[in-house]
GROMACS .gro file of C-alpha atoms in nm:
model
  136
    1MET     CA    1  17.128  14.257  19.008
    2PRO     CA    2  16.885  14.403  19.165
    3LEU     CA    3  16.976  14.754  19.425
    4PRO     CA    4  17.205  14.593  19.716
    5ARG     CA    5  16.970  14.498  20.050
    6THR     CA    6  17.182  14.751  20.272
    7LEU     CA    7  17.031  15.023  20.082
    8ALA     CA    8  16.666  14.820  20.088
    9ARG     CA    9  16.694  14.858  20.468
   10TRP     CA   10  16.760  15.226  20.456
   11ASN     CA   11  16.484  15.253  20.215
   12LYS     CA   12  16.288  15.068  20.494
   13VAL     CA   13  16.370  15.288  20.807
   14GLY     CA   14  16.358  15.600  20.667
   15LEU     CA   15  16.258  15.745  20.227
   16ASN     CA   16  15.968  15.438  20.229
   17ARG     CA   17  15.799  15.623  20.565
   18VAL     CA   18  15.819  15.956  20.336
   19THR     CA   19  15.714  15.780  19.987
   20ARG     CA   20  15.450  15.541  20.138
   21ARG     CA   21  15.234  15.956  20.151
   22VAL     CA   22  15.276  15.973  19.769
   23ALA     CA   23  15.333  15.706  19.683
   24PRO     CA   24  14.961  15.631  19.558
   25TRP     CA   25  14.930  15.981  19.377
   26MET     CA   26  15.180  15.989  19.182
   27PRO     CA   27  15.266  15.841  18.786
   28GLY     CA   28  15.421  15.545  18.820
   29PHE     CA   29  15.372  15.442  19.168
   30GLY     CA   30  15.214  15.230  19.394
   31VAL     CA   31  15.165  15.124  19.773
   32VAL     CA   32  15.133  14.716  19.691
   33VAL     CA   33  14.988  14.656  20.110
   34HIS     CA   34  15.040  14.325  20.232
   35VAL     CA   35  14.997  14.061  20.480
   36GLY     CA   36  15.274  13.948  20.699
   37ARG     CA   37  15.284  13.539  20.626
   38ARG     CA   38  15.419  13.529  20.978
   39SER     CA   39  15.340  13.789  21.184
   40GLY     CA   40  14.964  13.887  21.057
   41HIS     CA   41  15.062  14.277  21.060
   42ARG     CA   42  14.938  14.477  20.756
   43TYR     CA   43  15.242  14.667  20.551
   44GLN     CA   44  15.265  14.924  20.287
   45THR     CA   45  15.579  14.886  20.086
   46PRO     CA   46  15.598  15.126  19.789
   47VAL     CA   47  15.656  14.948  19.436
   48ASN     CA   48  15.675  15.102  19.083
   49VAL     CA   49  15.391  15.043  18.886
   50PHE     CA   50  15.356  14.970  18.524
   51PRO     CA   51  14.992  14.940  18.394
   52ALA     CA   52  14.942  14.554  18.155
   53PRO     CA   53  14.639  14.466  17.966
   54ASP     CA   54  14.482  14.263  18.248
   55GLY     CA   55  14.691  14.452  18.573
   56TYR     CA   56  15.003  14.552  18.701
   57ARG     CA   57  15.325  14.469  18.651
   58LEU     CA   58  15.528  14.590  18.957
   59ALA     CA   59  15.912  14.642  18.934
   60LEU     CA   60  16.175  14.363  19.165
   61THR     CA   61  16.403  14.646  19.288
   62TYR     CA   62  16.525  14.467  19.547
   63GLY     CA   63  16.490  14.082  19.359
   64PRO     CA   64  16.179  13.887  19.439
   65ASP     CA   65  16.314  13.717  19.720
   66SER     CA   66  16.193  14.071  19.933
   67ASP     CA   67  15.950  14.004  20.204
   68TRP     CA   68  15.676  14.198  20.021
   69VAL     CA   69  15.734  13.997  19.688
   70LYS     CA   70  15.727  13.663  19.945
   71ASN     CA   71  15.344  13.770  20.107
   72VAL     CA   72  15.187  13.883  19.791
   73LEU     CA   73  15.264  13.496  19.632
   74ALA     CA   74  15.166  13.341  19.926
   75ALA     CA   75  14.833  13.531  19.987
   76GLY     CA   76  14.819  13.499  19.617
   77GLY     CA   77  14.732  13.885  19.627
   78CYS     CA   78  14.754  14.215  19.758
   79GLU     CA   79  14.545  14.627  19.734
   80LEU     CA   80  14.755  14.819  19.512
   81MET     CA   81  14.646  15.175  19.572
   82THR     CA   82  14.801  15.416  19.290
   83ARG     CA   83  14.640  15.747  19.164
   84GLY     CA   84  14.455  15.793  19.391
   85ARG     CA   85  14.275  15.465  19.425
   86ALA     CA   86  14.274  15.129  19.577
   87VAL     CA   87  14.296  14.794  19.323
   88ARG     CA   88  14.244  14.467  19.448
   89LEU     CA   89  14.495  14.292  19.231
   90VAL     CA   90  14.549  13.824  19.276
   91SER     CA   91  14.711  13.557  19.049
   92PRO     CA   92  15.119  13.687  19.192
   93GLN     CA   93  15.305  13.624  18.905
   94LEU     CA   94  15.719  13.637  18.913
   95ILE     CA   95  15.831  13.756  18.600
   96HIS     CA   96  16.238  13.722  18.438
   97ASP     CA   97  16.197  13.961  18.191
   98GLU     CA   98  16.607  14.158  18.051
   99ASN     CA   99  16.378  14.337  17.770
  100ARG     CA  100  16.146  14.496  18.029
  101ARG     CA  101  15.854  14.448  17.780
  102GLY     CA  102  15.520  14.659  17.800
  103ILE     CA  103  15.744  14.954  18.000
  104ARG     CA  104  15.781  15.310  17.904
  105PRO     CA  105  16.136  15.368  17.733
  106LEU     CA  106  16.252  15.566  18.074
  107GLU     CA  107  16.190  15.447  18.286
  108ARG     CA  108  16.310  15.072  18.130
  109ASN     CA  109  16.587  15.266  18.047
  110VAL     CA  110  16.628  15.283  18.440
  111LEU     CA  111  16.518  14.965  18.498
  112ARG     CA  112  16.823  14.847  18.271
  113LEU     CA  113  17.096  15.009  18.460
  114ILE     CA  114  16.979  14.932  18.763
  115GLY     CA  115  17.005  14.572  18.722
  116VAL     CA  116  16.613  14.505  18.759
  117ALA     CA  117  16.473  14.254  18.526
  118ASP     CA  118  16.275  14.110  18.735
  119PHE     CA  119  15.868  14.127  18.778
  120LEU     CA  120  15.567  14.070  19.022
  121SER     CA  121  15.301  14.050  18.754
  122LEU     CA  122  14.894  14.054  18.948
  123LYS     CA  123  14.622  14.085  18.740
  124THR     CA  124  14.312  14.320  18.827
  125ALA     CA  125  14.100  14.101  19.101
  126PRO     CA  126  13.740  14.087  18.875
  127ALA     CA  127  13.439  14.335  19.099
  128ALA     CA  128  13.249  14.238  19.300
  129THR     CA  129  12.841  14.257  19.248
  130GLU     CA  130  12.591  14.358  19.498
  131ASN     CA  131  12.411  13.986  19.435
  132SER     CA  132  12.774  13.867  19.464
  133GLU     CA  133  12.831  13.932  19.792
  134ASN     CA  134  12.451  13.927  19.873
  135ILE     CA  135  12.421  13.525  19.821
  136ALA     CA  136  12.592  13.423  20.141
   0.00000   0.00000   0.00000
């Protein structure tokens, strides 16, 4: 069972404002930049980030029904700011993984303790080449 929604509301109002500033630089964290499905506004959501062979896995600490998750799924991707760089991610896929594969032992145990077994898996978008940008 993910963390309670009331905690998510508190984080959105307070803690996320601070976390958004440091998460793009901290190992294991990042900020998902996404656009609201209805509002069209640009949002930044701090997340736990785990590298995967073809992209990243993001822990869904508040579950797959979070607005940011729905926004990324609807848009077909997002931008992730992590380790001081921006990465374009595509092909979002929800994954339920009770074994938390691909997660380092410390984080795997923390996620197990708080009941998180849902992840959003995204692939790194292919880099645009100079030639493809000039074709139109």
